[in-house]
Coordinates of C-alpha atoms in Angstrom, one line a residue:
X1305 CA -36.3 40.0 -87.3
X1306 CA -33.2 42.4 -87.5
X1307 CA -30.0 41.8 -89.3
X1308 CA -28.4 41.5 -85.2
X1309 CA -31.4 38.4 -84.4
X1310 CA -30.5 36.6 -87.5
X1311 CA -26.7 36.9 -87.3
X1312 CA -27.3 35.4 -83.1
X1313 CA -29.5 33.0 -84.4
X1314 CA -27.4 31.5 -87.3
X1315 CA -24.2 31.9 -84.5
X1316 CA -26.2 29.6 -82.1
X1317 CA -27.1 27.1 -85.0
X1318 CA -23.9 27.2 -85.9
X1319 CA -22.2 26.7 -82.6
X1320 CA -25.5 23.6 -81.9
X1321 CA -24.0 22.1 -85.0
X1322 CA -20.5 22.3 -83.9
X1323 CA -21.5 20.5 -80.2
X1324 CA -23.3 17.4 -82.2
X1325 CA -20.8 17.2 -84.5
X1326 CA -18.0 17.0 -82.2
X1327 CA -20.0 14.4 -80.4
X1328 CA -20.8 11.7 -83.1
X1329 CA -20.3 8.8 -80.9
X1330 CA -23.4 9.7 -78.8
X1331 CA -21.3 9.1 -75.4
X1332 CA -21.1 11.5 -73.1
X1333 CA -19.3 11.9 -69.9
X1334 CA -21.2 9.3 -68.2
X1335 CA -21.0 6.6 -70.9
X1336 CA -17.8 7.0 -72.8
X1337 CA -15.0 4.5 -71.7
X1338 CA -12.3 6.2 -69.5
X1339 CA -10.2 5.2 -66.6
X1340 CA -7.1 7.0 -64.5
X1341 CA -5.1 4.6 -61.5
X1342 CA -2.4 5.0 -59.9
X1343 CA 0.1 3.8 -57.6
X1344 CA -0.2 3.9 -53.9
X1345 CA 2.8 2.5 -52.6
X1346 CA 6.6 1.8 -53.6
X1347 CA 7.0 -1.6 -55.4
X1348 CA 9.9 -4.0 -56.4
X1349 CA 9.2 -5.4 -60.0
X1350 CA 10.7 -8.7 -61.6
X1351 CA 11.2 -9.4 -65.2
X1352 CA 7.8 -9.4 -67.8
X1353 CA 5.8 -8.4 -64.2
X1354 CA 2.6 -6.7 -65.0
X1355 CA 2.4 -3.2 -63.1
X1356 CA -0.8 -2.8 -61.0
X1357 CA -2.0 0.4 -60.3
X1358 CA -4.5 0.0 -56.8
X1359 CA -5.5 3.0 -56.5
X1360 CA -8.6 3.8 -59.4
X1361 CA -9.7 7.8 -59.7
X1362 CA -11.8 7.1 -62.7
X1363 CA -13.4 3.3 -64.3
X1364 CA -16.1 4.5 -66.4
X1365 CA -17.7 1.4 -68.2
X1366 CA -15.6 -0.6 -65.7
X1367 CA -12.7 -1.3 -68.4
X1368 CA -9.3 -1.3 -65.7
X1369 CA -9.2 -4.1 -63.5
X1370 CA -7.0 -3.0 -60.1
X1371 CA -6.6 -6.8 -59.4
X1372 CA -5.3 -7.4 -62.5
X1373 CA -3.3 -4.5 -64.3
X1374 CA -5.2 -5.1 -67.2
X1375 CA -7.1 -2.4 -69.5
X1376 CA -10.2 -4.2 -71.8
X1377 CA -11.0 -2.4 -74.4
X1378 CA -14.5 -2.2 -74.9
X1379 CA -15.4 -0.9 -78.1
X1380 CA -13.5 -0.4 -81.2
X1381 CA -12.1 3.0 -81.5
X1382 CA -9.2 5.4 -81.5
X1383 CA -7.7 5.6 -77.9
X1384 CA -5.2 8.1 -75.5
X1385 CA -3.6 5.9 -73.8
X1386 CA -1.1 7.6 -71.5
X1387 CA 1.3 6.1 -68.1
X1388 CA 3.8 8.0 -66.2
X1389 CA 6.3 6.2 -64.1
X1390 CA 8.9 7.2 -61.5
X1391 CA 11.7 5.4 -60.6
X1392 CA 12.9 4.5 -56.7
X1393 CA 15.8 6.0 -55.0
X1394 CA 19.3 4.0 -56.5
X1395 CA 17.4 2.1 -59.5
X1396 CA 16.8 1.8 -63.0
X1397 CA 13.3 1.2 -64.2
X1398 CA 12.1 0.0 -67.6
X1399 CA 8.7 -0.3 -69.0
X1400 CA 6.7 -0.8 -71.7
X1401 CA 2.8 -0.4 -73.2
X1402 CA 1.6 -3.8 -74.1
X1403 CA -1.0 -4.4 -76.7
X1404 CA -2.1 -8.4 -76.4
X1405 CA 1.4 -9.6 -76.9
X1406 CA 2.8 -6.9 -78.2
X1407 CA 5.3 -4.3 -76.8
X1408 CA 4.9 -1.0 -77.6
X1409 CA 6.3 2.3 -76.2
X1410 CA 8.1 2.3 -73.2
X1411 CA 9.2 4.5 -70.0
X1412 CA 12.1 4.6 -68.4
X1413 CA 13.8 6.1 -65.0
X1414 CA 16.9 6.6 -62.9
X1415 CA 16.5 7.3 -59.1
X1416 CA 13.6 9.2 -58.5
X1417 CA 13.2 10.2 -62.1
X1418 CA 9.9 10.5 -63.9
X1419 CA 9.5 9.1 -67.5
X1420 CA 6.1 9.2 -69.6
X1421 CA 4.2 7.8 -72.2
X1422 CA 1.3 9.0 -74.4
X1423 CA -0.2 6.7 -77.3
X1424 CA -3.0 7.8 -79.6
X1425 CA -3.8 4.1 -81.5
X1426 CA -6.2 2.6 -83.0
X1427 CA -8.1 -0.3 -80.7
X1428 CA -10.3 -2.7 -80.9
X1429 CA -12.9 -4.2 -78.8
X1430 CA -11.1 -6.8 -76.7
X1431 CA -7.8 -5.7 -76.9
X1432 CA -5.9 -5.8 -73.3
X1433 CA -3.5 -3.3 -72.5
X1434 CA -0.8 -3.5 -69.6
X1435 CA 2.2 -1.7 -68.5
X1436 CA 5.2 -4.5 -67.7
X1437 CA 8.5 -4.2 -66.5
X1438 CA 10.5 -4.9 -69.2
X1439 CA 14.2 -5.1 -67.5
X1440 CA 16.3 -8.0 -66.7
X1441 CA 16.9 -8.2 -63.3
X1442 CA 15.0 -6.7 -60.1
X1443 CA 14.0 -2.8 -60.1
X1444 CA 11.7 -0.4 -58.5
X1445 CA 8.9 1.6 -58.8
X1446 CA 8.1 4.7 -56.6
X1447 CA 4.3 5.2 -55.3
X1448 CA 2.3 7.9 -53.7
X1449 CA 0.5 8.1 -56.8
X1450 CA 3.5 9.1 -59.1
X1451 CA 3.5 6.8 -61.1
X1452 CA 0.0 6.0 -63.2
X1453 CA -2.1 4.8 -66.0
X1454 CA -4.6 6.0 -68.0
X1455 CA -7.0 5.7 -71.4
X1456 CA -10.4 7.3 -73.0
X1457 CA -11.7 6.7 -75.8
X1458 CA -11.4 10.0 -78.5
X1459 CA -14.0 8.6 -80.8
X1460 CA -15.3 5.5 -82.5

């Protein structure tokens, strides 16, 4: 074998080692929990209401419930969890990540502005997250799929 073969062949070993290793969990793209939904159409929200994204692009492992607003964790792991939202024309809109009971970061808008969120944390299995309106009184929330939510698990 030549100097060149052995340098390609420890390059390929390498690079075969670096695939495996950055794939520990054994999932791949068809197995490792991910979802993306959005919103379909304009939406008045009352106080504590849980958002509800119709609309479902991606629900592998079937984790996001549409009907619901709620996102099951389904194995223990450390999570992107991300939501952009886009207030309605003449309104505020506030809104948080919920873990369980707990609030976490939140999103806010004025008239047709956008705000965003993006979480890296540490889940476990069973956990629900939701986005909720979190203001006092009566706001709105612009559709046409501007406004979403999303999560994939990064690794176990």
């Amino acid at each position: 074998m030549t100097t060149a073969a052995i340098i390609f062949t420890m390059i390929g070993v390498i690079q075969i080692g670096q695939m495996v290793a950055a794939n520990k969990t054994g999932l791949t793209r068809k197995t490792r929990p991910a979802f993306t939904a959005s919103l379909t159409a304009k939406k008045g929200l009352t106080a504590k209401q849980v958002m509800i994204f119709d609309k479902v692009w991606l629900n592998t492992g079937d984790i996001y419930n549409p009907a619901t607003g709620v996102f099951t964790v389904p194995m223990n792991g450390l999570y992107l969890v991300s939501s952009s939202m886009m207030s309605d024309r003449g309104t505020h809109l506030h809104c948080h990540l919920w873990r369980n009971d707990q609030k976490n970061v939140g999103v806010f808008g004025t008239g047709f502005s956008q705000g965003s969120l993006n979480a890296v944390m540490n889940l476990n299995k069973g956990d629900s997250l939701t986005i909720r309106h979190d203001g006092g009184g009566n706001e709105n929330v612009y559709g046409l799929h501007w406004s979403m939510f999303s999560a994939y698990l990064i690794s176990k």
